[in-house]
Amino acid sequence: MTIHEDRAGLSVAGELIALIEREVLPGLGLDAAAFWSGAATIFERFAPENRALLDRRDALQDRIDDWHRARRGQPYDVAASEAFLREIGYLVQEPQPFTITTEGVDAEIARMAGPQLVVPVLNARFLLNAANARWGSLYDALYGTDALGDLPAGGGYDVERGARVVARAKAFLDEAAPLATGSHADVAGWSVVDGALSPALRYAGQFVGFRGEASAPSSILLTHNGLHIELVIDRSHPVGRGDAAGLADVVLESALSTIVDLEDSVAAVDAADKAEAYRNWLGLMRGDLSATFMKGGETLTRALEPDRQWTAPDGGAVTLKGRSLLFVRNVGHLMTTPAIRLADGSEAPEGIMDAIVTSLIALYDIKGQKSRNGGGFGNSATGSVYIVKPKMHGPDEAAFTDRLFDAVEDLLALPRHAIKVGVMDEERRTSANLAACIHAVKDRIVFINTGFLDRTGDEIHTAMQAEPVVRKADIKSSAWIAAYEARNVAIGLKCGLSGRAQIGKGMWAAPDRMADMLEQKIGHPKTGANTAWTPSPTAATLHALHYHAVDVFAVQKTVADQPTPGLEALLTPPLANGVNWSDEEVAAELDNNAQGILGYVVRWIDQGVGCSKVPDIHDIGLMEDRATLRISSQHIANWLLHGVCTADQVDAAFRRMAAKVDSQNAGDSLYRPMAPNPDASLAYQAARALVFEGVEQPNGYTEPLLHAYRLKAKAA
């Protein structure tokens, strides 16, 4: 049982006290009493406002529900909807044209374009993999995935496949760093003569460094579209030995930034979970995080990569970071946490606690106070703390976050706006008022990113009382989604984010389908987005190819001159408009949704896994998190409400899919089967509750029910 102790009128869990007072504050030279007193003041000031904002969400949704109920049976009228939303204050007045004023932003965010990773904070090994994914082997990424159109056969090195990899990589070099004459495939050797690369590049300025002897370098560093390419030369290497130029690998600057996630991808429900999450963030900020694990029968230890160095053409030094720039994603405004109880006995808002503690820990980076073994592992070169804030609804909530960050800066004696904010544009009220949301944080904003999955869940819930929505797969082709994605980029550019902040796009959810990703995800930089999410370091390396193929900042200049799409399409929900589906179509839709819900929830509840590769109904591994769960559970809840399906049909689908999910997890020794006794499975009960109580859940969020059932599972 967790023991709570009084700290400045707050009742704080022992696990959190131990972390902060024994591991965090001493290394910063900060006084515990002063810290807790300041934290208590922040909670006293902001917790009531946090509650009021949540009440406002509920009140607006109630008004919208009533409006839809009153108009059932009538064609959807987008003009009437917009007028109504303005009347109730859901839509606000657009701000006058403005430009954000954020200063002190690291180059990886403001002036570079490249992939971004999102990684669960509770897994130290994954954290280190992501942080170290700043550089990735193109050879490995091409060889080990289906990027070439097929998978390696296994059973040792495939020479023919290796030759295809080398040919593909050299074709990339011909595009990104062409020679003055000839092809990279024809190079017989490299040298540096009088500061120039030989054979010569078409654009000599692309050569920025080398390692080893100038007459026979072991590494050559090139640059293109702001990203770096390293040619690794080693004639003793199994690959380099058979290459005329001795080229053993092509290493790409890949994941420029990584979001360390305390939100959608983790299952952190109590003080012990939160303390472990904060401890891993502390290890990253101090530079001493490590992970020991078994692989291939061997014990391995992983730690943060050091910076990388080369000799410049003029003989000077070139140093580049060896790691991604790290953001930390706090939770949104909704959830409370038992780790801290307020003076009235209520749980503290978890987002406020995250803001205080993650910023406190980031002082290790800002002040350069690393552990004894962590020298040279700095994160921000500008003294900034980068916090991603998800699931905000409209400009009032963005303004609340701005004031909260002001207060945290004052508590920690940080300069104003040292804490930067990334705004997830993933709720309907935010995307409909995006310019006003950006304006509310215009002095500290460093990114906007579309969150198609959560945004879809919110779209379904907002229109819950209107009529049935279309089948889940058909939502992806709805007009509102295209308007949403286009408005995000256009509004961001008109607010001056180019050169100061990131404009991002969402996740590629199929980590095993890299050929498809290479074909499709180039669409993200082509829209003018200077980052997009990838599910793994390997995917980041492959996605980096897109940023060499597309000059994103040139695209942004073109997009900035185009008109911003209006609200009409954005405010048109994906309603079925009287479509009737066959019994077979309804059953197929229910099975698809129920399988996805169960496959994700069973790991969340029973094992505390917040994000993982979950086989879908066709046994294709997809990255699932709470956002995908929100869509599936809200979709069935919508169909239940409007009589498209019955409760018996839903339960039958859950029973069928429980057996399928059990079979898909048969090889997991920690897995607890659901189908033999569904009533005894907390995971199965949680999955049902997400659907049958889905209409009542605040904005359709899954967190309240997931947390409740996970706490039951931990107690059991």
Tab-separated table of N, CA, C and O in Angstrom, residues 18 58-59 61 64-65 97 134 152 179 216 221 229 310 319 349 356 415 422 520 536-537 542 552 599 613 674 715:
chain	number	residue	atom	x	y	z
A	18	ALA	N	10.325	10.037	-2.481
A	18	ALA	CA	11.668	9.448	-2.551
A	18	ALA	C	12.386	9.872	-3.818
A	18	ALA	O	13.578	10.228	-3.790
A	58	ASP	N	-17.779	19.537	-20.883
A	58	ASP	CA	-19.013	18.768	-20.723
A	58	ASP	C	-20.234	19.601	-21.084
A	58	ASP	O	-21.175	19.100	-21.723
A	59	ALA	N	-20.227	20.870	-20.679
A	59	ALA	CA	-21.377	21.733	-20.958
A	59	ALA	C	-21.554	21.943	-22.457
A	59	ALA	O	-22.681	21.912	-22.974
A	61	GLN	N	-20.516	19.906	-24.848
A	61	GLN	CA	-20.961	18.650	-25.450
A	61	GLN	C	-22.444	18.414	-25.189
A	61	GLN	O	-23.168	17.920	-26.069
A	64	ILE	N	-24.327	20.468	-27.667
A	64	ILE	CA	-24.223	19.866	-29.005
A	64	ILE	C	-25.103	18.628	-29.099
A	64	ILE	O	-25.800	18.406	-30.108
A	65	ASP	N	-25.102	17.793	-28.055
A	65	ASP	CA	-25.956	16.602	-28.053
A	65	ASP	C	-27.425	16.985	-28.200
A	65	ASP	O	-28.168	16.374	-28.984
A	97	PRO	N	-4.257	38.823	-37.961
A	97	PRO	CA	-3.009	38.195	-38.409
A	97	PRO	C	-1.853	38.478	-37.450
A	97	PRO	O	-1.681	39.605	-36.980
A	134	ARG	N	19.262	9.151	-33.797
A	134	ARG	CA	19.661	10.319	-34.588
A	134	ARG	C	20.411	9.866	-35.848
A	134	ARG	O	20.374	10.529	-36.885
A	152	PRO	N	14.260	-10.471	-46.230
A	152	PRO	CA	15.404	-11.387	-46.323
A	152	PRO	C	14.974	-12.807	-45.994
A	152	PRO	O	14.096	-13.041	-45.159
A	179	LEU	N	27.827	13.282	-58.056
A	179	LEU	CA	29.209	13.594	-58.410
A	179	LEU	C	29.236	14.584	-59.571
A	179	LEU	O	28.267	14.722	-60.329
A	216	ALA	N	43.153	8.429	-47.419
A	216	ALA	CA	42.297	7.236	-47.377
A	216	ALA	C	41.346	7.355	-46.193
A	216	ALA	O	41.507	6.675	-45.181
A	221	LEU	N	31.641	12.834	-44.525
A	221	LEU	CA	30.390	13.442	-44.089
A	221	LEU	C	29.898	14.425	-45.148
A	221	LEU	O	30.613	15.343	-45.542
A	229	ILE	N	24.736	12.914	-44.232
A	229	ILE	CA	24.920	11.572	-44.771
A	229	ILE	C	26.369	11.185	-44.508
A	229	ILE	O	27.287	11.931	-44.856
A	310	TRP	N	34.196	14.862	-36.725
A	310	TRP	CA	34.923	14.698	-37.988
A	310	TRP	C	35.916	15.856	-38.126
A	310	TRP	O	35.850	16.855	-37.383
A	319	THR	N	31.525	18.822	-35.110
A	319	THR	CA	30.874	18.018	-34.072
A	319	THR	C	29.369	18.065	-34.271
A	319	THR	O	28.783	19.147	-34.384
A	349	PRO	N	-4.635	17.184	-10.398
A	349	PRO	CA	-4.590	17.068	-11.864
A	349	PRO	C	-3.215	16.564	-12.310
A	349	PRO	O	-2.182	17.151	-11.975
A	356	ILE	N	5.216	20.304	-13.580
A	356	ILE	CA	6.158	20.659	-12.515
A	356	ILE	C	7.347	19.706	-12.499
A	356	ILE	O	8.517	20.127	-12.509
A	415	PRO	N	13.990	31.464	-17.039
A	415	PRO	CA	13.564	32.643	-17.797
A	415	PRO	C	12.183	32.410	-18.399
A	415	PRO	O	11.780	31.279	-18.665
A	422	GLY	N	4.552	22.150	-27.414
A	422	GLY	CA	4.080	21.591	-28.674
A	422	GLY	C	2.599	21.315	-28.540
A	422	GLY	O	2.170	20.639	-27.601
A	520	GLN	N	4.137	5.882	-49.577
A	520	GLN	CA	3.048	6.762	-49.167
A	520	GLN	C	3.475	7.933	-48.289
A	520	GLN	O	2.931	9.032	-48.417
A	536	SER	N	9.613	3.370	-35.447
A	536	SER	CA	10.842	2.700	-35.023
A	536	SER	C	12.042	3.455	-35.562
A	536	SER	O	11.932	4.228	-36.515
A	537	PRO	N	13.236	3.231	-34.965
A	537	PRO	CA	14.442	3.837	-35.529
A	537	PRO	C	14.685	3.440	-36.981
A	537	PRO	O	15.112	4.267	-37.794
A	542	LEU	N	14.507	5.162	-42.927
A	542	LEU	CA	13.898	5.088	-44.254
A	542	LEU	C	13.088	6.343	-44.568
A	542	LEU	O	13.111	6.844	-45.697
A	552	VAL	N	11.500	20.630	-47.950
A	552	VAL	CA	10.284	21.008	-47.237
A	552	VAL	C	10.141	22.522	-47.116
A	552	VAL	O	9.040	23.065	-47.277
A	599	GLY	N	-7.471	-6.769	-28.417
A	599	GLY	CA	-6.045	-6.990	-28.614
A	599	GLY	C	-5.189	-5.956	-27.913
A	599	GLY	O	-4.095	-6.263	-27.428
A	613	LYS	N	2.900	-3.393	-30.821
A	613	LYS	CA	2.485	-3.868	-32.140
A	613	LYS	C	1.464	-4.981	-31.927
A	613	LYS	O	1.798	-6.071	-31.470
A	674	MET	N	-8.746	-14.847	-22.321
A	674	MET	CA	-10.035	-14.251	-21.965
A	674	MET	C	-11.210	-15.164	-22.282
A	674	MET	O	-12.188	-15.217	-21.539
A	715	ALA	N	-4.143	-4.391	-8.071
A	715	ALA	CA	-4.522	-4.759	-6.711
A	715	ALA	C	-4.709	-6.266	-6.577
A	715	ALA	O	-4.453	-6.854	-5.518
